[in-house]
Tab-separated table of C-alpha atoms and ligand atoms in Angstrom:
chain	number	residue	atom	x	y	z
M	139	MET	CA	0.000	0.000	0.000
M	140	LYS	CA	1.285	3.456	-0.864
M	141	HIS	CA	1.615	5.885	2.022
M	142	ILE	CA	-0.205	9.205	1.579
M	143	VAL	CA	0.741	11.900	4.062
M	144	VAL	CA	-1.696	14.805	4.340
M	145	LEU	CA	-0.714	18.081	6.000
M	146	THR	CA	-3.751	20.219	6.796
M	147	GLY	CA	-4.349	23.763	8.031
M	148	ALA	CA	-7.274	25.998	8.879
M	149	GLY	CA	-8.614	25.994	5.289
M	150	MET	CA	-9.434	22.300	5.717
M	151	SER	CA	-12.159	23.171	8.213
M	152	ALA	CA	-13.303	26.450	6.584
M	153	GLU	CA	-16.187	24.748	4.782
M	154	SER	CA	-17.311	23.294	8.116
M	155	GLY	CA	-17.757	26.876	9.348
M	156	ILE	CA	-14.560	27.389	11.380
M	157	LYS	CA	-12.794	30.625	10.443
M	158	THR	CA	-9.179	30.560	9.226
M	159	PHE	CA	-6.553	32.714	10.972
M	160	ARG	CA	-4.977	34.892	8.352
M	161	ASP	CA	-8.084	35.640	6.313
M	162	ALA	CA	-9.130	38.032	9.107
M	163	ASP	CA	-6.333	40.632	9.414
M	164	GLY	CA	-4.546	39.093	12.389
M	165	LEU	CA	-7.785	38.853	14.314
M	166	TRP	CA	-8.996	35.447	15.313
M	167	GLU	CA	-12.762	35.364	15.894
M	168	GLY	CA	-12.484	39.056	16.769
M	169	HIS	CA	-9.495	38.709	19.117
M	170	ASP	CA	-5.886	39.802	18.825
M	171	VAL	CA	-4.019	36.555	18.191
M	172	MET	CA	-1.200	37.592	20.538
M	173	ALA	CA	-3.655	38.130	23.401
M	174	VAL	CA	-5.225	34.683	23.146
M	175	ALA	CA	-2.517	32.466	21.659
M	176	THR	CA	0.668	33.212	23.621
M	177	PRO	CA	1.891	32.232	27.112
M	178	GLU	CA	2.267	35.968	27.868
M	179	GLY	CA	-1.367	36.590	26.940
M	180	PHE	CA	-2.408	33.789	29.306
M	181	GLN	CA	-0.305	35.223	32.141
M	182	ARG	CA	-1.748	38.696	31.598
M	183	ASN	CA	-5.379	37.678	31.411
M	184	PRO	CA	-5.998	33.969	32.035
M	185	GLU	CA	-9.759	34.363	32.249
M	186	LEU	CA	-9.980	35.947	28.792
M	187	VAL	CA	-7.872	33.167	27.297
M	188	LEU	CA	-9.808	30.370	29.033
M	189	ASN	CA	-13.086	31.898	27.878
M	190	PHE	CA	-11.792	32.244	24.339
M	191	TYR	CA	-10.999	28.528	24.138
M	192	ASN	CA	-14.223	27.660	25.959
M	193	GLU	CA	-16.042	29.357	23.072
M	194	ARG	CA	-13.954	27.471	20.489
M	195	ARG	CA	-14.688	24.182	22.319
M	196	LYS	CA	-18.425	24.979	22.276
M	197	GLN	CA	-18.255	25.781	18.573
M	198	LEU	CA	-16.786	22.341	17.960
M	199	LYS	CA	-20.045	20.802	19.120
M	200	GLU	CA	-21.957	22.780	16.488
M	201	VAL	CA	-19.826	22.014	13.411
M	202	GLN	CA	-19.493	18.855	11.356
M	203	PRO	CA	-16.766	17.333	9.189
M	204	ASN	CA	-17.080	18.474	5.569
M	205	GLN	CA	-16.886	16.328	2.441
M	206	ALA	CA	-13.109	16.806	2.202
M	207	HIS	CA	-12.605	15.365	5.716
M	208	LYS	CA	-14.834	12.434	4.731
M	209	ASP	CA	-13.061	11.827	1.414
M	210	LEU	CA	-9.661	11.777	3.158
M	211	ALA	CA	-10.994	9.176	5.601
M	212	LEU	CA	-12.139	7.007	2.662
M	213	LEU	CA	-8.627	7.088	1.183
M	214	GLU	CA	-7.763	4.533	3.888
M	215	ILE	CA	-9.508	1.856	1.793
M	216	ASN	CA	-6.691	1.939	-0.763
M	217	TYR	CA	-3.782	3.677	0.975
M	218	LYS	CA	-1.959	3.928	4.227
M	219	VAL	CA	-2.928	7.469	5.271
M	220	SER	CA	-1.258	9.689	7.869
M	221	ILE	CA	-2.808	13.058	8.629
M	222	ILE	CA	-0.678	15.756	10.219
M	223	THR	CA	-2.911	18.672	11.096
M	224	GLN	CA	-2.221	22.149	12.423
M	225	ASN	CA	-5.896	22.316	13.395
M	226	VAL	CA	-7.056	21.955	16.976
M	227	ASP	CA	-10.522	20.708	16.002
M	228	ASP	CA	-11.373	17.001	15.881
M	229	LEU	CA	-13.051	16.968	12.463
M	230	HIS	CA	-10.578	14.531	10.866
M	231	GLU	CA	-11.222	12.014	13.650
M	232	ARG	CA	-14.982	12.521	13.487
M	233	ALA	CA	-14.894	11.942	9.713
M	234	GLY	CA	-13.266	8.565	10.386
M	235	SER	CA	-9.534	9.136	9.833
M	236	SER	CA	-7.682	6.752	12.108
M	237	ASN	CA	-4.175	8.157	12.062
M	238	VAL	CA	-4.152	11.861	12.994
M	239	ILE	CA	-1.356	13.872	14.575
M	240	HIS	CA	-2.139	17.319	15.988
M	241	LEU	CA	0.884	19.583	15.732
M	242	HIS	CA	-0.704	22.512	17.558
M	243	GLY	CA	-2.678	20.654	20.208
M	244	GLU	CA	-6.323	19.739	20.600
M	245	LEU	CA	-9.335	21.715	21.808
M	246	ARG	CA	-10.821	18.587	23.377
M	247	LYS	CA	-7.899	18.179	25.742
M	248	ILE	CA	-6.548	20.105	28.722
M	249	ARG	CA	-3.248	20.083	30.484
M	250	SER	CA	-1.707	21.158	33.735
M	251	THR	CA	0.060	24.540	33.655
M	252	LYS	CA	2.806	22.889	35.720
M	253	ASN	CA	3.331	19.690	33.707
M	254	GLU	CA	2.863	19.694	29.927
M	255	ASN	CA	2.665	15.894	29.912
M	256	ASP	CA	-0.305	15.823	32.300
M	257	ILE	CA	-2.957	15.842	29.546
M	258	LYS	CA	-6.611	14.784	29.762
M	259	VAL	CA	-9.673	14.718	27.541
M	260	TRP	CA	-11.972	17.616	28.581
M	261	THR	CA	-15.043	18.571	26.601
M	262	GLU	CA	-16.556	21.239	28.898
M	263	ASP	CA	-15.485	24.762	29.919
M	264	ILE	CA	-12.284	25.372	31.899
M	265	HIS	CA	-12.604	27.985	34.675
M	266	LEU	CA	-10.046	29.789	36.803
M	267	GLY	CA	-9.582	27.521	39.829
M	268	ASP	CA	-10.001	24.258	37.874
M	269	ASN	CA	-6.831	22.476	38.906
M	270	CYS	CA	-4.895	19.352	37.969
M	271	GLU	CA	-4.440	16.637	40.594
M	272	SER	CA	-1.250	18.332	41.825
M	273	GLY	CA	-3.131	21.575	42.446
M	274	TYR	CA	-2.059	23.670	39.449
M	275	GLN	CA	-4.411	25.593	37.151
M	276	LEU	CA	-5.580	23.729	34.039
M	277	ARG	CA	-5.067	25.282	30.611
M	278	PRO	CA	-6.095	24.293	27.073
M	279	HIS	CA	-3.852	21.673	25.434
M	280	ILE	CA	-2.911	24.130	22.688
M	281	VAL	CA	0.559	24.981	21.397
M	282	TRP	CA	0.763	28.766	21.639
M	283	PHE	CA	3.140	31.001	19.723
M	284	GLY	CA	6.626	30.746	21.208
M	285	GLU	CA	6.029	27.285	22.679
M	286	ALA	CA	7.723	24.051	21.622
M	287	VAL	CA	5.898	21.766	19.179
M	288	PRO	CA	6.230	18.346	20.840
M	289	MET	CA	4.863	16.344	17.890
M	290	ILE	CA	7.234	17.791	15.292
M	291	ASP	CA	9.807	14.954	15.415
M	292	LYS	CA	7.106	12.365	14.822
M	293	ALA	CA	5.724	14.491	11.955
M	294	VAL	CA	9.156	14.740	10.325
M	295	GLU	CA	9.561	10.968	10.533
M	296	ILE	CA	6.174	10.453	8.838
M	297	CYS	CA	6.959	12.931	6.042
M	298	GLN	CA	10.209	11.087	5.354
M	299	GLN	CA	8.127	7.980	4.611
M	300	ALA	CA	5.628	9.655	2.263
M	301	ASP	CA	5.006	8.175	-1.184
M	302	ILE	CA	2.608	11.048	-1.890
M	303	LEU	CA	2.365	14.306	0.086
M	304	VAL	CA	-0.823	16.372	0.072
M	305	ILE	CA	-1.046	19.839	1.647
M	306	ILE	CA	-4.505	21.328	2.194
M	307	GLY	CA	-5.683	24.769	3.318
M	308	THR	CA	-2.639	26.287	4.941
M	309	SER	CA	-0.845	29.555	4.266
M	310	MET	CA	2.468	27.787	5.086
M	311	GLN	CA	3.576	30.714	7.264
M	312	VAL	CA	3.987	29.068	10.641
M	313	TYR	CA	7.135	27.066	11.355
M	314	PRO	CA	8.086	24.345	12.035
M	315	ALA	CA	4.922	23.011	10.310
M	316	ALA	CA	5.655	24.917	7.091
M	317	GLY	CA	9.066	23.252	6.790
M	318	LEU	CA	7.672	19.705	6.866
M	319	LEU	CA	7.341	19.338	3.092
M	320	ASP	CA	11.129	19.600	2.788
M	321	PHE	CA	11.441	16.236	4.552
M	322	ALA	CA	9.523	14.317	1.874
M	323	PRO	CA	11.789	12.207	-0.374
M	324	VAL	CA	12.740	14.119	-3.575
M	325	GLU	CA	10.780	11.746	-5.804
M	326	THR	CA	7.581	12.123	-3.756
M	327	PRO	CA	4.929	14.106	-5.643
M	328	ILE	CA	3.486	17.013	-3.652
M	329	TYR	CA	-0.073	18.277	-4.209
M	330	TYR	CA	-1.205	21.570	-2.649
M	331	ILE	CA	-4.924	22.297	-2.450
M	332	ASP	CA	-5.795	25.904	-1.544
M	333	PRO	CA	-8.000	28.497	-3.282
M	334	LYS	CA	-5.241	31.100	-2.680
M	335	PRO	CA	-2.078	28.987	-2.866
M	336	ALA	CA	0.836	30.598	-1.041
M	337	MET	CA	3.663	28.763	-2.839
M	338	ASP	CA	4.628	26.576	-5.786
M	339	LYS	CA	8.358	25.968	-5.099
M	340	ASN	CA	9.294	26.801	-8.700
M	341	GLY	CA	6.736	24.459	-10.161
M	342	LYS	CA	7.847	21.460	-8.067
M	343	ILE	CA	4.451	21.345	-6.406
M	344	HIS	CA	1.225	20.352	-8.190
M	345	VAL	CA	-1.027	23.233	-7.187
M	346	ILE	CA	-4.791	22.613	-7.159
M	347	ALA	CA	-6.225	26.104	-6.674
M	348	LYS	CA	-9.590	25.045	-5.265
M	349	SER	CA	-11.393	24.794	-1.956
M	350	ALA	CA	-10.745	21.699	0.158
M	351	THR	CA	-13.959	19.897	-0.874
M	352	GLU	CA	-13.496	20.573	-4.598
M	353	GLY	CA	-9.734	20.100	-4.504
M	354	VAL	CA	-9.846	16.716	-2.763
M	355	LYS	CA	-12.330	15.529	-5.434
M	356	THR	CA	-9.834	16.596	-8.112
M	357	LEU	CA	-7.006	14.862	-6.237
M	358	LEU	CA	-8.984	11.605	-6.100
M	359	GLN	CA	-9.437	11.748	-9.887
M	360	ILE	CA	-5.685	12.322	-10.358
M	361	LEU	CA	-4.796	9.406	-8.056
M	362	ASP	CA	-7.315	7.080	-9.710
L	477	APR	N1	-10.470	25.313	1.361
L	477	APR	C1	-9.113	25.222	1.425
L	477	APR	N2	-8.324	26.227	1.840
L	477	APR	C2	-8.920	27.373	2.209
L	477	APR	C3	-10.321	27.549	2.193
L	477	APR	C4	-11.101	26.455	1.741
L	477	APR	N3	-12.435	26.514	1.687
L	477	APR	N4	-10.601	28.809	2.638
L	477	APR	C5	-9.410	29.392	2.934
L	477	APR	N5	-8.395	28.531	2.659
L	477	APR	C6	-6.960	28.713	2.806
L	477	APR	C7	-6.461	30.156	2.716
L	477	APR	O1	-6.291	30.510	1.334
L	477	APR	C8	-5.140	30.077	3.469
L	477	APR	O2	-4.060	29.747	2.602
L	477	APR	O3	-6.586	28.291	4.091
L	477	APR	C9	-5.369	28.907	4.452
L	477	APR	C10	-5.502	29.338	5.892
L	477	APR	O4	-4.285	29.902	6.311
L	477	APR	P1	-4.100	30.364	7.831
L	477	APR	O5	-5.307	31.125	8.256
L	477	APR	O6	-2.780	31.029	7.915
L	477	APR	O7	-4.102	28.993	8.652
L	477	APR	P2	-2.931	27.969	8.898
L	477	APR	O8	-1.970	27.920	7.772
L	477	APR	O9	-3.576	26.692	9.339
L	477	APR	O10	-2.221	28.615	10.155
L	477	APR	C11	-1.186	27.931	10.778
L	477	APR	O11	-1.091	29.512	12.574
L	477	APR	O12	-2.254	30.849	14.103
L	477	APR	C12	-1.544	29.676	13.912
L	477	APR	O13	-1.586	27.773	15.258
L	477	APR	C13	-2.340	28.468	14.286
L	477	APR	O14	-2.387	26.276	13.272
L	477	APR	C14	-2.398	27.683	13.004
L	477	APR	C15	-1.186	28.139	12.258
Protein backbone atom coordinates (compact mmCIF):
# COMPACT_ATOMS: atom_id res chain seq x y z
CA MET A 1 0.00 0.00 0.00
CA LYS A 2 1.29 3.46 -0.86
CA HIS A 3 1.61 5.88 2.02
CA ILE A 4 -0.21 9.21 1.58
CA VAL A 5 0.74 11.90 4.06
CA VAL A 6 -1.70 14.81 4.34
CA LEU A 7 -0.71 18.08 6.00
CA THR A 8 -3.75 20.22 6.80
CA GLY A 9 -4.35 23.76 8.03
CA ALA A 10 -7.27 26.00 8.88
CA GLY A 11 -8.61 25.99 5.29
CA MET A 12 -9.43 22.30 5.72
CA SER A 13 -12.16 23.17 8.21
CA ALA A 14 -13.30 26.45 6.58
CA GLU A 15 -16.19 24.75 4.78
CA SER A 16 -17.31 23.29 8.12
CA GLY A 17 -17.76 26.88 9.35
CA ILE A 18 -14.56 27.39 11.38
CA LYS A 19 -12.79 30.62 10.44
CA THR A 20 -9.18 30.56 9.23
CA PHE A 21 -6.55 32.71 10.97
CA ARG A 22 -4.98 34.89 8.35
CA ASP A 23 -8.08 35.64 6.31
CA ALA A 24 -9.13 38.03 9.11
CA ASP A 25 -6.33 40.63 9.41
CA GLY A 26 -4.55 39.09 12.39
CA LEU A 27 -7.79 38.85 14.31
CA TRP A 28 -9.00 35.45 15.31
CA GLU A 29 -12.76 35.36 15.89
CA GLY A 30 -12.48 39.06 16.77
CA HIS A 31 -9.50 38.71 19.12
CA ASP A 32 -5.89 39.80 18.83
CA VAL A 33 -4.02 36.55 18.19
CA MET A 34 -1.20 37.59 20.54
CA ALA A 35 -3.66 38.13 23.40
CA VAL A 36 -5.22 34.68 23.15
CA ALA A 37 -2.52 32.47 21.66
CA THR A 38 0.67 33.21 23.62
CA PRO A 39 1.89 32.23 27.11
CA GLU A 40 2.27 35.97 27.87
CA GLY A 41 -1.37 36.59 26.94
CA PHE A 42 -2.41 33.79 29.31
CA GLN A 43 -0.30 35.22 32.14
CA ARG A 44 -1.75 38.70 31.60
CA ASN A 45 -5.38 37.68 31.41
CA PRO A 46 -6.00 33.97 32.04
CA GLU A 47 -9.76 34.36 32.25
CA LEU A 48 -9.98 35.95 28.79
CA VAL A 49 -7.87 33.17 27.30
CA LEU A 50 -9.81 30.37 29.03
CA ASN A 51 -13.09 31.90 27.88
CA PHE A 52 -11.79 32.24 24.34
CA TYR A 53 -11.00 28.53 24.14
CA ASN A 54 -14.22 27.66 25.96
CA GLU A 55 -16.04 29.36 23.07
CA ARG A 56 -13.95 27.47 20.49
CA ARG A 57 -14.69 24.18 22.32
CA LYS A 58 -18.42 24.98 22.28
CA GLN A 59 -18.26 25.78 18.57
CA LEU A 60 -16.79 22.34 17.96
CA LYS A 61 -20.04 20.80 19.12
CA GLU A 62 -21.96 22.78 16.49
CA VAL A 63 -19.83 22.01 13.41
CA GLN A 64 -19.49 18.86 11.36
CA PRO A 65 -16.77 17.33 9.19
CA ASN A 66 -17.08 18.47 5.57
CA GLN A 67 -16.89 16.33 2.44
CA ALA A 68 -13.11 16.81 2.20
CA HIS A 69 -12.61 15.36 5.72
CA LYS A 70 -14.83 12.43 4.73
CA ASP A 71 -13.06 11.83 1.41
CA LEU A 72 -9.66 11.78 3.16
CA ALA A 73 -10.99 9.18 5.60
CA LEU A 74 -12.14 7.01 2.66
CA LEU A 75 -8.63 7.09 1.18
CA GLU A 76 -7.76 4.53 3.89
CA ILE A 77 -9.51 1.86 1.79
CA ASN A 78 -6.69 1.94 -0.76
CA TYR A 79 -3.78 3.68 0.97
CA LYS A 80 -1.96 3.93 4.23
CA VAL A 81 -2.93 7.47 5.27
CA SER A 82 -1.26 9.69 7.87
CA ILE A 83 -2.81 13.06 8.63
CA ILE A 84 -0.68 15.76 10.22
CA THR A 85 -2.91 18.67 11.10
CA GLN A 86 -2.22 22.15 12.42
CA ASN A 87 -5.90 22.32 13.40
CA VAL A 88 -7.06 21.95 16.98
CA ASP A 89 -10.52 20.71 16.00
CA ASP A 90 -11.37 17.00 15.88
CA LEU A 91 -13.05 16.97 12.46
CA HIS A 92 -10.58 14.53 10.87
CA GLU A 93 -11.22 12.01 13.65
CA ARG A 94 -14.98 12.52 13.49
CA ALA A 95 -14.89 11.94 9.71
CA GLY A 96 -13.27 8.56 10.39
CA SER A 97 -9.53 9.14 9.83
CA SER A 98 -7.68 6.75 12.11
CA ASN A 99 -4.18 8.16 12.06
CA VAL A 100 -4.15 11.86 12.99
CA ILE A 101 -1.36 13.87 14.58
CA HIS A 102 -2.14 17.32 15.99
CA LEU A 103 0.88 19.58 15.73
CA HIS A 104 -0.70 22.51 17.56
CA GLY A 105 -2.68 20.65 20.21
CA GLU A 106 -6.32 19.74 20.60
CA LEU A 107 -9.33 21.72 21.81
CA ARG A 108 -10.82 18.59 23.38
CA LYS A 109 -7.90 18.18 25.74
CA ILE A 110 -6.55 20.10 28.72
CA ARG A 111 -3.25 20.08 30.48
CA SER A 112 -1.71 21.16 33.74
CA THR A 113 0.06 24.54 33.66
CA LYS A 114 2.81 22.89 35.72
CA ASN A 115 3.33 19.69 33.71
CA GLU A 116 2.86 19.69 29.93
CA ASN A 117 2.67 15.89 29.91
CA ASP A 118 -0.31 15.82 32.30
CA ILE A 119 -2.96 15.84 29.55
CA LYS A 120 -6.61 14.78 29.76
CA VAL A 121 -9.67 14.72 27.54
CA TRP A 122 -11.97 17.62 28.58
CA THR A 123 -15.04 18.57 26.60
CA GLU A 124 -16.56 21.24 28.90
CA ASP A 125 -15.49 24.76 29.92
CA ILE A 126 -12.28 25.37 31.90
CA HIS A 127 -12.60 27.98 34.67
CA LEU A 128 -10.05 29.79 36.80
CA GLY A 129 -9.58 27.52 39.83
CA ASP A 130 -10.00 24.26 37.87
CA ASN A 131 -6.83 22.48 38.91
CA CYS A 132 -4.90 19.35 37.97
CA GLU A 133 -4.44 16.64 40.59
CA SER A 134 -1.25 18.33 41.82
CA GLY A 135 -3.13 21.58 42.45
CA TYR A 136 -2.06 23.67 39.45
CA GLN A 137 -4.41 25.59 37.15
CA LEU A 138 -5.58 23.73 34.04
CA ARG A 139 -5.07 25.28 30.61
CA PRO A 140 -6.09 24.29 27.07
CA HIS A 141 -3.85 21.67 25.43
CA ILE A 142 -2.91 24.13 22.69
CA VAL A 143 0.56 24.98 21.40
CA TRP A 144 0.76 28.77 21.64
CA PHE A 145 3.14 31.00 19.72
CA GLY A 146 6.63 30.75 21.21
CA GLU A 147 6.03 27.28 22.68
CA ALA A 148 7.72 24.05 21.62
CA VAL A 149 5.90 21.77 19.18
CA PRO A 150 6.23 18.35 20.84
CA MET A 151 4.86 16.34 17.89
CA ILE A 152 7.23 17.79 15.29
CA ASP A 153 9.81 14.95 15.42
CA LYS A 154 7.11 12.37 14.82
CA ALA A 155 5.72 14.49 11.96
CA VAL A 156 9.16 14.74 10.32
CA GLU A 157 9.56 10.97 10.53
CA ILE A 158 6.17 10.45 8.84
CA CYS A 159 6.96 12.93 6.04
CA GLN A 160 10.21 11.09 5.35
CA GLN A 161 8.13 7.98 4.61
CA ALA A 162 5.63 9.66 2.26
CA ASP A 163 5.01 8.18 -1.18
CA ILE A 164 2.61 11.05 -1.89
CA LEU A 165 2.37 14.31 0.09
CA VAL A 166 -0.82 16.37 0.07
CA ILE A 167 -1.05 19.84 1.65
CA ILE A 168 -4.50 21.33 2.19
CA GLY A 169 -5.68 24.77 3.32
CA THR A 170 -2.64 26.29 4.94
CA SER A 171 -0.84 29.56 4.27
CA MET A 172 2.47 27.79 5.09
CA GLN A 173 3.58 30.71 7.26
CA VAL A 174 3.99 29.07 10.64
CA TYR A 175 7.13 27.07 11.35
CA PRO A 176 8.09 24.35 12.04
CA ALA A 177 4.92 23.01 10.31
CA ALA A 178 5.65 24.92 7.09
CA GLY A 179 9.07 23.25 6.79
CA LEU A 180 7.67 19.71 6.87
CA LEU A 181 7.34 19.34 3.09
CA ASP A 182 11.13 19.60 2.79
CA PHE A 183 11.44 16.24 4.55
CA ALA A 184 9.52 14.32 1.87
CA PRO A 185 11.79 12.21 -0.37
CA VAL A 186 12.74 14.12 -3.57
CA GLU A 187 10.78 11.75 -5.80
CA THR A 188 7.58 12.12 -3.76
CA PRO A 189 4.93 14.11 -5.64
CA ILE A 190 3.49 17.01 -3.65
CA TYR A 191 -0.07 18.28 -4.21
CA TYR A 192 -1.21 21.57 -2.65
CA ILE A 193 -4.92 22.30 -2.45
CA ASP A 194 -5.79 25.90 -1.54
CA PRO A 195 -8.00 28.50 -3.28
CA LYS A 196 -5.24 31.10 -2.68
CA PRO A 197 -2.08 28.99 -2.87
CA ALA A 198 0.84 30.60 -1.04
CA MET A 199 3.66 28.76 -2.84
CA ASP A 200 4.63 26.58 -5.79
CA LYS A 201 8.36 25.97 -5.10
CA ASN A 202 9.29 26.80 -8.70
CA GLY A 203 6.74 24.46 -10.16
CA LYS A 204 7.85 21.46 -8.07
CA ILE A 205 4.45 21.35 -6.41
CA HIS A 206 1.23 20.35 -8.19
CA VAL A 207 -1.03 23.23 -7.19
CA ILE A 208 -4.79 22.61 -7.16
CA ALA A 209 -6.22 26.10 -6.67
CA LYS A 210 -9.59 25.05 -5.27
CA SER A 211 -11.39 24.79 -1.96
CA ALA A 212 -10.75 21.70 0.16
CA THR A 213 -13.96 19.90 -0.87
CA GLU A 214 -13.50 20.57 -4.60
CA GLY A 215 -9.73 20.10 -4.50
CA VAL A 216 -9.85 16.72 -2.76
CA LYS A 217 -12.33 15.53 -5.43
CA THR A 218 -9.83 16.60 -8.11
CA LEU A 219 -7.01 14.86 -6.24
CA LEU A 220 -8.98 11.61 -6.10
CA GLN A 221 -9.44 11.75 -9.89
CA ILE A 222 -5.69 12.32 -10.36
CA LEU A 223 -4.80 9.41 -8.06
CA ASP A 224 -7.31 7.08 -9.71
N1 LIG B 1 -10.47 25.31 1.36
C1 LIG B 1 -9.11 25.22 1.42
N2 LIG B 1 -8.32 26.23 1.84
C2 LIG B 1 -8.92 27.37 2.21
C3 LIG B 1 -10.32 27.55 2.19
C4 LIG B 1 -11.10 26.46 1.74
N3 LIG B 1 -12.44 26.51 1.69
N4 LIG B 1 -10.60 28.81 2.64
C5 LIG B 1 -9.41 29.39 2.93
N5 LIG B 1 -8.39 28.53 2.66
C6 LIG B 1 -6.96 28.71 2.81
C7 LIG B 1 -6.46 30.16 2.72
O1 LIG B 1 -6.29 30.51 1.33
C8 LIG B 1 -5.14 30.08 3.47
O2 LIG B 1 -4.06 29.75 2.60
O3 LIG B 1 -6.59 28.29 4.09
C9 LIG B 1 -5.37 28.91 4.45
C10 LIG B 1 -5.50 29.34 5.89
O4 LIG B 1 -4.28 29.90 6.31
P1 LIG B 1 -4.10 30.36 7.83
O5 LIG B 1 -5.31 31.13 8.26
O6 LIG B 1 -2.78 31.03 7.91
O7 LIG B 1 -4.10 28.99 8.65
P2 LIG B 1 -2.93 27.97 8.90
O8 LIG B 1 -1.97 27.92 7.77
O9 LIG B 1 -3.58 26.69 9.34
O10 LIG B 1 -2.22 28.62 10.16
C11 LIG B 1 -1.19 27.93 10.78
O11 LIG B 1 -1.09 29.51 12.57
O12 LIG B 1 -2.25 30.85 14.10
C12 LIG B 1 -1.54 29.68 13.91
O13 LIG B 1 -1.59 27.77 15.26
C13 LIG B 1 -2.34 28.47 14.29
O14 LIG B 1 -2.39 26.28 13.27
C14 LIG B 1 -2.40 27.68 13.00
C15 LIG B 1 -1.19 28.14 12.26
